[in-house]
Short mmCIF file of C-alpha atoms and ligand atoms in Angstrom, two decimals:
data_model
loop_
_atom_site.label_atom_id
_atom_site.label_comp_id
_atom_site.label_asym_id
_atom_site.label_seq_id
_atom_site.Cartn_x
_atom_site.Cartn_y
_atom_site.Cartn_z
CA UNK A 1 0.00 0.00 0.00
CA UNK A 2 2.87 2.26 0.90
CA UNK A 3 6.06 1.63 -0.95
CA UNK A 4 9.26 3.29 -0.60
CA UNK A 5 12.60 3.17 -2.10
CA UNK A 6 16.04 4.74 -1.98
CA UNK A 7 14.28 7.82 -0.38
CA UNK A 8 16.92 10.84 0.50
CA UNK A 9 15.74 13.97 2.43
CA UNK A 10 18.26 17.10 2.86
CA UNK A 11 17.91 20.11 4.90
CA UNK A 12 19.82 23.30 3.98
CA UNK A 13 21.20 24.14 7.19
CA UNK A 14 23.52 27.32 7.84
CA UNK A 15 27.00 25.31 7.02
CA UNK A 16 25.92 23.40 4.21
CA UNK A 17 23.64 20.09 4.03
CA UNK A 18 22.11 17.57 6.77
CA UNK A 19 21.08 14.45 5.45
CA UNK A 20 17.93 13.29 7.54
CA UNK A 21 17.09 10.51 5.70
CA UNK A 22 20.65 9.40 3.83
CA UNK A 23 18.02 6.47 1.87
CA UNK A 24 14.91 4.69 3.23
CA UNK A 25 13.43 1.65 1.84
CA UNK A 26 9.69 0.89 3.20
CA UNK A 27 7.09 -1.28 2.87
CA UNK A 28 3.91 -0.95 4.22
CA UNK A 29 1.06 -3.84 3.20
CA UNK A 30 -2.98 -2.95 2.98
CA UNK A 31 -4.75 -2.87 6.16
CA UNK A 32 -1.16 -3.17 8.37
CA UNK A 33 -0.94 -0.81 11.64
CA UNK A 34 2.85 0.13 10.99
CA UNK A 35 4.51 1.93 13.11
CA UNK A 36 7.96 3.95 13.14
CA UNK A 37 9.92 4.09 16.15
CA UNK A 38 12.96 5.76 17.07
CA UNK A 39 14.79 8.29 19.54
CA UNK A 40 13.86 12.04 19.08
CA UNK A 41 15.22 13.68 15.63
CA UNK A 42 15.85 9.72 14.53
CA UNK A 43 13.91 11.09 11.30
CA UNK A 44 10.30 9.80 12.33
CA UNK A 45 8.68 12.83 11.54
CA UNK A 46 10.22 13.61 8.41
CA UNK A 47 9.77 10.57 6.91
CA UNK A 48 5.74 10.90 7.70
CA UNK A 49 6.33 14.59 5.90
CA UNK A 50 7.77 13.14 2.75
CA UNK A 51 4.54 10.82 2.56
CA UNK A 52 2.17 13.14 3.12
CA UNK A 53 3.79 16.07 0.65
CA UNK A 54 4.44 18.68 3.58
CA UNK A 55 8.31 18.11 2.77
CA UNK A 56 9.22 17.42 -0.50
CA UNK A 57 12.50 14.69 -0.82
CA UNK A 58 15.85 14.91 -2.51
CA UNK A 59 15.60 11.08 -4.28
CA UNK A 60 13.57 7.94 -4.12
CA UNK A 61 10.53 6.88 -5.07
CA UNK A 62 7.19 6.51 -3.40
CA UNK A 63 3.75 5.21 -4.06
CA UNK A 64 0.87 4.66 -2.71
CA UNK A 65 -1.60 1.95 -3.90
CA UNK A 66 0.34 1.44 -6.76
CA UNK A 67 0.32 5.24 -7.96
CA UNK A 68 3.94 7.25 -8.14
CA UNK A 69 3.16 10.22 -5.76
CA UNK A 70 6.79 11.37 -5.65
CA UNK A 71 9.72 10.35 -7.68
CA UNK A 72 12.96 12.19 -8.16
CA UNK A 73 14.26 11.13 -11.30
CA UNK A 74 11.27 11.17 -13.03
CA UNK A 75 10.42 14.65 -11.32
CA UNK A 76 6.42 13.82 -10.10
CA UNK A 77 5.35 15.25 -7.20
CA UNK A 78 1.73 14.93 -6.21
CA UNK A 79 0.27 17.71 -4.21
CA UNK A 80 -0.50 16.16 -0.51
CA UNK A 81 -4.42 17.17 -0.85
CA UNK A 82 -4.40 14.93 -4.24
CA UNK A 83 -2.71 11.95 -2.27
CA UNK A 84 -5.85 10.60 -0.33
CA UNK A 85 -4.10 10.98 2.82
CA UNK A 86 -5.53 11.77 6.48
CA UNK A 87 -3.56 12.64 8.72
CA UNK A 88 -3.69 13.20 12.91
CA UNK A 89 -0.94 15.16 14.57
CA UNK A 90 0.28 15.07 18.05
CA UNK A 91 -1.56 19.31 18.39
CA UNK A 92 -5.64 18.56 17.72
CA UNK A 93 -5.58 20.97 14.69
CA UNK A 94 -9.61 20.97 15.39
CA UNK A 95 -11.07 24.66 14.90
CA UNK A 96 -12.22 25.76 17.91
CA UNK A 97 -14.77 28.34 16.79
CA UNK A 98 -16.98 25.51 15.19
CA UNK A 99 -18.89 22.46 16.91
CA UNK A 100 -17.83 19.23 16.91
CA UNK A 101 -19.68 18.54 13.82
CA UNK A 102 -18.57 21.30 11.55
CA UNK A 103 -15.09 19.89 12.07
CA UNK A 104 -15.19 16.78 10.44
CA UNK A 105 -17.80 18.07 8.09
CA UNK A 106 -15.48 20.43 6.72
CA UNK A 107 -12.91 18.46 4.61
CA UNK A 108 -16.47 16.58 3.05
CA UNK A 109 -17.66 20.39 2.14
CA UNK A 110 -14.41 22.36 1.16
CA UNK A 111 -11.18 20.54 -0.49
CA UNK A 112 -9.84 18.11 -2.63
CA UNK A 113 -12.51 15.39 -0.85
CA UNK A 114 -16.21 17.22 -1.32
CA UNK A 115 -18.86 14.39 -1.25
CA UNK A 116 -22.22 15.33 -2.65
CA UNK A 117 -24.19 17.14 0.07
CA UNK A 118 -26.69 14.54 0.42
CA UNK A 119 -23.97 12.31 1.84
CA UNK A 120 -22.11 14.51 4.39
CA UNK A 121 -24.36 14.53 6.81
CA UNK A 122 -24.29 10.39 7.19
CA UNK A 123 -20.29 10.46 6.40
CA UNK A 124 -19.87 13.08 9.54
CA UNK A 125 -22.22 10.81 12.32
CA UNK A 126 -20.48 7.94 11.26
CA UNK A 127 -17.48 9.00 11.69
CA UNK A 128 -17.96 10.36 15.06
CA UNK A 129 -19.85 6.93 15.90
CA UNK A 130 -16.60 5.05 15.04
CA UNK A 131 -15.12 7.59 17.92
CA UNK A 132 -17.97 7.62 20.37
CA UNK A 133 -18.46 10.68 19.48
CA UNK A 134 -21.70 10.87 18.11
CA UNK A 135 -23.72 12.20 21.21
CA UNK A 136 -21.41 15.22 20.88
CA UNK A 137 -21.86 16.44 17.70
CA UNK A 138 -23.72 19.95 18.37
CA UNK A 139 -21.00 20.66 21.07
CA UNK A 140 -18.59 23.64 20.67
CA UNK A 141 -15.02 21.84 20.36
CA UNK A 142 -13.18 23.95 22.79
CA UNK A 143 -16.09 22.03 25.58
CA UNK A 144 -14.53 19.17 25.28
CA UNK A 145 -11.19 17.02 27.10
CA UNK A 146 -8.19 16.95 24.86
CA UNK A 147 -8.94 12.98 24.45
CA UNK A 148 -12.10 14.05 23.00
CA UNK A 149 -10.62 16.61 20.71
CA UNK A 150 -8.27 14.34 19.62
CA UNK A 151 -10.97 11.57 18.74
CA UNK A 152 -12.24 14.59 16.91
CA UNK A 153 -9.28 14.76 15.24
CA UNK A 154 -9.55 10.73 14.43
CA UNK A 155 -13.03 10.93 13.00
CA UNK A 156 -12.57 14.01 10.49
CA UNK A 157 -9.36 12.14 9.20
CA UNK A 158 -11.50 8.75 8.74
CA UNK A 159 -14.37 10.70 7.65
CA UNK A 160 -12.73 11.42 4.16
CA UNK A 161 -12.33 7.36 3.77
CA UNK A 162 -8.37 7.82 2.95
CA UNK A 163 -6.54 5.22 1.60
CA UNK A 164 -3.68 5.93 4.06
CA UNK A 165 -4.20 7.24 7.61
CA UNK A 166 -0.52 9.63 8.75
CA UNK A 167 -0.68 9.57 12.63
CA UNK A 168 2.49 11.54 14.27
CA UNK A 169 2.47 11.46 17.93
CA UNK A 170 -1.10 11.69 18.08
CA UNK A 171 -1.57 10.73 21.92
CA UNK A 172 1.87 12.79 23.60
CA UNK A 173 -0.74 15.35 24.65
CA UNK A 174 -2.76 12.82 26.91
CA UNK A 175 -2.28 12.63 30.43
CA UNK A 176 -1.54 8.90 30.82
CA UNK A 177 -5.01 7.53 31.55
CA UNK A 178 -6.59 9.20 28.69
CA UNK A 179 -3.63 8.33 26.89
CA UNK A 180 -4.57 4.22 26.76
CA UNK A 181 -8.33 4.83 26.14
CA UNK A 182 -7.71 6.56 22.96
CA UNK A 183 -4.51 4.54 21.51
CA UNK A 184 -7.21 1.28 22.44
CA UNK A 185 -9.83 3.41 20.29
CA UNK A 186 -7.35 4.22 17.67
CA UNK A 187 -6.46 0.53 16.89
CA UNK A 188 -9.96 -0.62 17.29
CA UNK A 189 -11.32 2.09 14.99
CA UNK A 190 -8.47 1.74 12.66
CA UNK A 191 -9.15 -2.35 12.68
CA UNK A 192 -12.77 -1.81 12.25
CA UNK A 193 -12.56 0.54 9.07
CA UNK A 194 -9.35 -1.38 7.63
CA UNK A 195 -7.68 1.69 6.72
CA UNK A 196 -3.54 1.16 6.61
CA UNK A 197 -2.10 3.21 9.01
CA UNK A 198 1.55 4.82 9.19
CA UNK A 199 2.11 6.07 12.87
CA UNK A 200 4.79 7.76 14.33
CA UNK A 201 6.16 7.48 18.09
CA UNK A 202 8.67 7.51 20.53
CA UNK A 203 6.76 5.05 23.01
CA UNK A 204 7.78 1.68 22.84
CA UNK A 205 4.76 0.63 24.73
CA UNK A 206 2.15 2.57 22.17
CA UNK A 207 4.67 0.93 19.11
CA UNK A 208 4.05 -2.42 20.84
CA UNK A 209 0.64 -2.19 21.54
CA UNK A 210 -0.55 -0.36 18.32
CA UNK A 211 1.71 -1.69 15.66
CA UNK A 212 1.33 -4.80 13.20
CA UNK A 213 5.01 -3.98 12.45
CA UNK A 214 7.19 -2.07 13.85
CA UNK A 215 10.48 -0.48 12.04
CA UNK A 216 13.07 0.94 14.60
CA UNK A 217 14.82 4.46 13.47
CA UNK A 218 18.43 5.71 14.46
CA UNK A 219 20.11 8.71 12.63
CA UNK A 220 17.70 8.62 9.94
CA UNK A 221 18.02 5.17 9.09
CA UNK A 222 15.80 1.92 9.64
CA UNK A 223 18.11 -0.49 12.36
CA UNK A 224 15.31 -3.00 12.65
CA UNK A 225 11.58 -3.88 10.89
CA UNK A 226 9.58 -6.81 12.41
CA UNK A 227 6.63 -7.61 14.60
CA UNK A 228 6.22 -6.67 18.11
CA UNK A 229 7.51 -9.82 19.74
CA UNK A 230 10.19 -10.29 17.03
CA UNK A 231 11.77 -6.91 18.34
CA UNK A 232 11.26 -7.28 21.95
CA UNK A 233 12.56 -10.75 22.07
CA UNK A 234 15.24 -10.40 19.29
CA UNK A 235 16.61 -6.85 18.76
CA UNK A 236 19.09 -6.54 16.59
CA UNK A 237 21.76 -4.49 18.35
CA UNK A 238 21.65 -3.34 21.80
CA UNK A 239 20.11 0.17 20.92
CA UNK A 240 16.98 -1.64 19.84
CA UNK A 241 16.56 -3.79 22.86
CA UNK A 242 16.91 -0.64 25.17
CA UNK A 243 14.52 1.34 23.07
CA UNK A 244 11.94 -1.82 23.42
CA UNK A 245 12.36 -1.79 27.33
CA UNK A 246 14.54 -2.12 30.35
CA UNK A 247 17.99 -4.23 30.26
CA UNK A 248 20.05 -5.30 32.88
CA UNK A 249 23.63 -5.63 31.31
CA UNK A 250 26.37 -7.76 32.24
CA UNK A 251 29.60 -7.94 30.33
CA UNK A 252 31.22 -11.44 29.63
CA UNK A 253 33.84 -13.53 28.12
CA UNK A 254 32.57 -16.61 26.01
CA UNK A 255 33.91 -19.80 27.62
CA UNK A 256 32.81 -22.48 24.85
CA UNK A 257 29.90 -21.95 22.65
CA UNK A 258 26.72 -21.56 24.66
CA UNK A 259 28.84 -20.48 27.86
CA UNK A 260 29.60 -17.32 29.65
CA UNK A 261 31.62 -15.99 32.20
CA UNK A 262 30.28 -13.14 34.29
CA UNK A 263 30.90 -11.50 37.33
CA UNK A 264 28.22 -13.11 38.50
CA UNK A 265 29.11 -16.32 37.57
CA UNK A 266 28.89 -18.88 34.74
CA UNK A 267 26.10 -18.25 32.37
CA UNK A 268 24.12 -20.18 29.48
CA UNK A 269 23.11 -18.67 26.45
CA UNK A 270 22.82 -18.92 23.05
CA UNK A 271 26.29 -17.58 21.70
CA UNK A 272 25.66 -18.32 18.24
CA UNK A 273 29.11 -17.79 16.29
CA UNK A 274 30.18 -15.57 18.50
CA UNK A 275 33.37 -15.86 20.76
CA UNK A 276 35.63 -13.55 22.98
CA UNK A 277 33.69 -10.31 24.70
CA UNK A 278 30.14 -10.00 24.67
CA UNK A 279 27.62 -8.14 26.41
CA UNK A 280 24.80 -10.11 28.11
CA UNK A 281 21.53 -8.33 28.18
CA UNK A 282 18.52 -9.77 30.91
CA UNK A 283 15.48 -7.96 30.69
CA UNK A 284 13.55 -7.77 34.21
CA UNK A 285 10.96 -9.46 32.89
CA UNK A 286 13.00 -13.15 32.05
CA UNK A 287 14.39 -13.17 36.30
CA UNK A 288 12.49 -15.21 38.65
CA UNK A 289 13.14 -14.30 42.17
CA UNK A 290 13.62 -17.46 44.42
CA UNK A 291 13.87 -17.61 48.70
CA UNK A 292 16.08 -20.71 48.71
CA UNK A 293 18.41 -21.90 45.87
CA UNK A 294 16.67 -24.75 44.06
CA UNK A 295 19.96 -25.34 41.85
CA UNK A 296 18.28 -24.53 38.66
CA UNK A 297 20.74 -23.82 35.64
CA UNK A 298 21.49 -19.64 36.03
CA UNK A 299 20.52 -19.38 39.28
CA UNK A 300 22.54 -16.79 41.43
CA UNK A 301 22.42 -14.89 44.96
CA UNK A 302 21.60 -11.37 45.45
CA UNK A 303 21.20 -9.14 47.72
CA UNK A 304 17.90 -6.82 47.57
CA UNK A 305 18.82 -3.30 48.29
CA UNK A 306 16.15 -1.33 47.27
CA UNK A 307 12.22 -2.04 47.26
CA UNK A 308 9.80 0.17 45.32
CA UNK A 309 6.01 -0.07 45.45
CA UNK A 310 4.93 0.84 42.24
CA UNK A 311 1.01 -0.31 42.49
CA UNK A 312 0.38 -2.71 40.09
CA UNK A 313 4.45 -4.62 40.29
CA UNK A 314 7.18 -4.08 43.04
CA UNK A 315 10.01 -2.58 41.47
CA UNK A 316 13.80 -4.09 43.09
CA UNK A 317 17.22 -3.74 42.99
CA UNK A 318 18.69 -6.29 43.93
CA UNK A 319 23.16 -6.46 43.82
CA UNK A 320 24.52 -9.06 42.45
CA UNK A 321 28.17 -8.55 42.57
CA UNK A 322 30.49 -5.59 43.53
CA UNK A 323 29.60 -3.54 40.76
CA UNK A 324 26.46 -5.01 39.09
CA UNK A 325 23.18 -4.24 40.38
CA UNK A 326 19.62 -5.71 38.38
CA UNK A 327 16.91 -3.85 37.84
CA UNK A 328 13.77 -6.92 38.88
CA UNK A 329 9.88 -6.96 38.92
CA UNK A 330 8.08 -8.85 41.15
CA UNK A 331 4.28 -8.76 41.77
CA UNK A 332 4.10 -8.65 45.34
CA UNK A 333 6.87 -7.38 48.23
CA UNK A 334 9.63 -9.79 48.51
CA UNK A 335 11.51 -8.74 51.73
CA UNK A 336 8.84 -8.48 53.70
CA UNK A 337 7.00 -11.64 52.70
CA UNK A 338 10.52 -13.78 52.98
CA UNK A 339 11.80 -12.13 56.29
CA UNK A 340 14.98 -11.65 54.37
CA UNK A 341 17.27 -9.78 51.94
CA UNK A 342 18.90 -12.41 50.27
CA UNK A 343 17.42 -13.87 47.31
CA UNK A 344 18.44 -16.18 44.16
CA UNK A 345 17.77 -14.81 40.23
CA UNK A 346 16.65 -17.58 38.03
CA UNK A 347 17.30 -16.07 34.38
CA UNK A 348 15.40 -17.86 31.39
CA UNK A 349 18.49 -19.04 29.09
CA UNK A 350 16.23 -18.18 26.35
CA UNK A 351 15.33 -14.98 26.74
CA UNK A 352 19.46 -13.54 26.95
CA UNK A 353 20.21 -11.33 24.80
CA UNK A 354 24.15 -11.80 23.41
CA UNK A 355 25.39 -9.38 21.33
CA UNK A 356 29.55 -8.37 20.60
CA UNK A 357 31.20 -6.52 23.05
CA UNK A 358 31.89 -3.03 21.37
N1 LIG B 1 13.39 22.10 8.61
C1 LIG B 1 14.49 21.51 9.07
N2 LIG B 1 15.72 22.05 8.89
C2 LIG B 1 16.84 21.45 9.32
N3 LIG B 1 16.85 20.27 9.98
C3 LIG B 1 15.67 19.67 10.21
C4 LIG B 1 14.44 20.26 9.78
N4 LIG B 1 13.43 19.43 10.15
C5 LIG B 1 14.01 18.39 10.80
N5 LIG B 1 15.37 18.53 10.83
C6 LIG B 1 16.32 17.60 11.43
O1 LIG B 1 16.12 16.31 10.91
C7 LIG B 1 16.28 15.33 11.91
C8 LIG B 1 15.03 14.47 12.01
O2 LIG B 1 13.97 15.27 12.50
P1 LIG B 1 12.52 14.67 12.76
O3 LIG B 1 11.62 15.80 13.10
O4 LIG B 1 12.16 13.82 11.61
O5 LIG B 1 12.79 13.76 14.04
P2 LIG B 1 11.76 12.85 14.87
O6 LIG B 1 12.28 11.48 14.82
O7 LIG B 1 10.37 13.09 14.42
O8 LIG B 1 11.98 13.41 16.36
P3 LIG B 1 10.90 13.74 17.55
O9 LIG B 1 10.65 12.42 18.24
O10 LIG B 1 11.66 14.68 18.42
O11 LIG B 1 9.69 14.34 16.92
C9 LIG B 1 16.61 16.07 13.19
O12 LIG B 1 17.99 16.06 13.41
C10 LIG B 1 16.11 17.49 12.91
O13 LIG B 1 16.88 18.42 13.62
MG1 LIG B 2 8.69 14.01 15.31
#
């Protein structure tokens, strides 16, 4: 549905040239949720620019359902209101002086995407059904919570049927509760209507949550593409399983292939080919937290030093050795429950991550 190649974006800048996007090759299928993640100024938002038209690119090609909307060499460049794009930002961009209604009626009546009148009126309540919205429709928008305005938002871009949805940030001006009710509307909305969606964050937890597929940016190029678990349980360099979520790190010496030294002792993991240094990453997630040593392979003692009730998960440190210290969840108190501080780390072999020492 989306398909990019060799794409090159340049800024003039005051000494000379930064490359953004040296060249980007994407491919987004109908109906996937796809979503680009990456560190701020990675090259997220630009590359949602260069699809939509806002910036215009140095190189490349892309279509969209099959249709050149920008190529270099050949010199087209299709106007962003003639691509068939919506598009939700992380600001509502709803007009304030007009009701909930006239908002997403507007792109049906003005633009590039008129509908006969007969039809706008059906197009607009549907829309705002999708949303929940509905019941709201004669309201002034500046009455409403900035989760409704952004739902708002959601509608008048799906109202237009596009055959891409551009979503950049939408949900960074949520306060965190409001935050999860409208990414679960977005993807069941964006499900419902089948509408391909390319959606722009810096929250692993929305990427994983929201996306289909995920592609991982750095410096303006694409480290990583794959689905959700793919990343989280096999990132591709150490950057991408940081970005994904916590890490404990250990460094290491491979003994023999699927053995590691530590400083906290002997470790098994999959080494694959690789020999010499490495650098062992154990998210919190794959320890188990033991009272007595069961002698389970990558078991070892620790010492809790630090307990933190976080609600929902108990967040510990717990050391290890002289200078490591993990990072563990546990869902209730340990100290308290075992009368003690020490405690033995089971680590799932599997879930390791082993990657070169650099
Ligand atoms: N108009 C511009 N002129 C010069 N440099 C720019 C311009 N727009 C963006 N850049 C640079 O391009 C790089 C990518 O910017 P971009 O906005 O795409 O990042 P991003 O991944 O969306 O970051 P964020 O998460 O902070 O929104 C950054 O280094 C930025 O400074
Ligand atoms: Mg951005």
């Amino acid at each position: 549905m989306i398909r990019i190649n060799q794409l090159r974006k340049e800024f003039a800048v005051k000494d000379g040239v930064f490359t953004a996007l040296p060249s980007i090759d994407l491919n987004v299928e109908k109906g996937e949720f796809f979503v680009l993640l990456g560190p701020s100024g990675s090259g997220k938002s630009t590359l949602l620019r260069c699809v939509a038209g806002i910036d215009t690119p140095q190189g490349g090609e892309i279509y969209l359902a099959d249709r050149l909307i920008y190529s270099g060499a050949k010199n087209v460049f299709v106007r962003p209101e003639d691509r068939g794009l919506g598009m939700v930002f992380q600001s509502y961009a709803v007009w304030p002086h007009m009701t909930v209604y006239q908002n997403v009626a507007l792109p049906l009546t003005h633009g590039a995407k008129r509908v006969p009148k007969d039809k706008v009126r059906d197009r607009v309540m549907y829309a705002l059904s999708l949303v929940q919205m509905d019941r709201y429709a004669d309201r002034p928008v500046p009455h409403l919570s900035g989760g409704q305005q952004q739902r708002v938002a959601l509608a008048r871009s799906l109202a237009v049927e596009p055959v891409v949805l551009l979503m950049d940030e939408p949900l960074s001006n949520l306060d965190a509760r409001l935050r999860e009710e409208v990414r679960h509307q977005i993807l069941t909305v964006t499900k419902m209507v089948g509408v391909t969606v390319l959606y722009v964050t810096h929250d692993q937890s929305e990427a994983l949550a929201l996306g289909d597929k995920i592609a991982v940016m750095d410096a303006g190029r694409i480290i990583q593409l794959g689905t959700p678990t793919q990343l989280f349980s096999m990132p591709a360099t150490p950057m991408v399983a940081e970005f994904l979520g916590q890490v404990n790190w250990l460094k290491g010496q491979v003994a023999s292939a699927g053995v590691i030294d530590t400083p906290v002792g002997r470790v098994l993991a999959d080494t694959r080919d690789l020999t010499g240094g490495v650098q062992l990453g154990i998210r919190p997630s794959s320890i188990e937290l033991m009272p007595v040593a069961t002698g389970a392979a990558n078991e070892f003692p620790g010492e809790i030093i630090e307990e933190i009730f976080l609600g929902e998960q108990i967040q510990l440190r717990i050391r290890m050795a002289e200078d490591v210290v993990f990072e563990v969840r546990a869902q209730k108190p340990f100290r308290g429950r075992h009368h003690a501080k020490n405690v033995f780390c089971q680590m799932e072999a599997a879930e390791m991550l082993v990657y070169a020492a650099h």
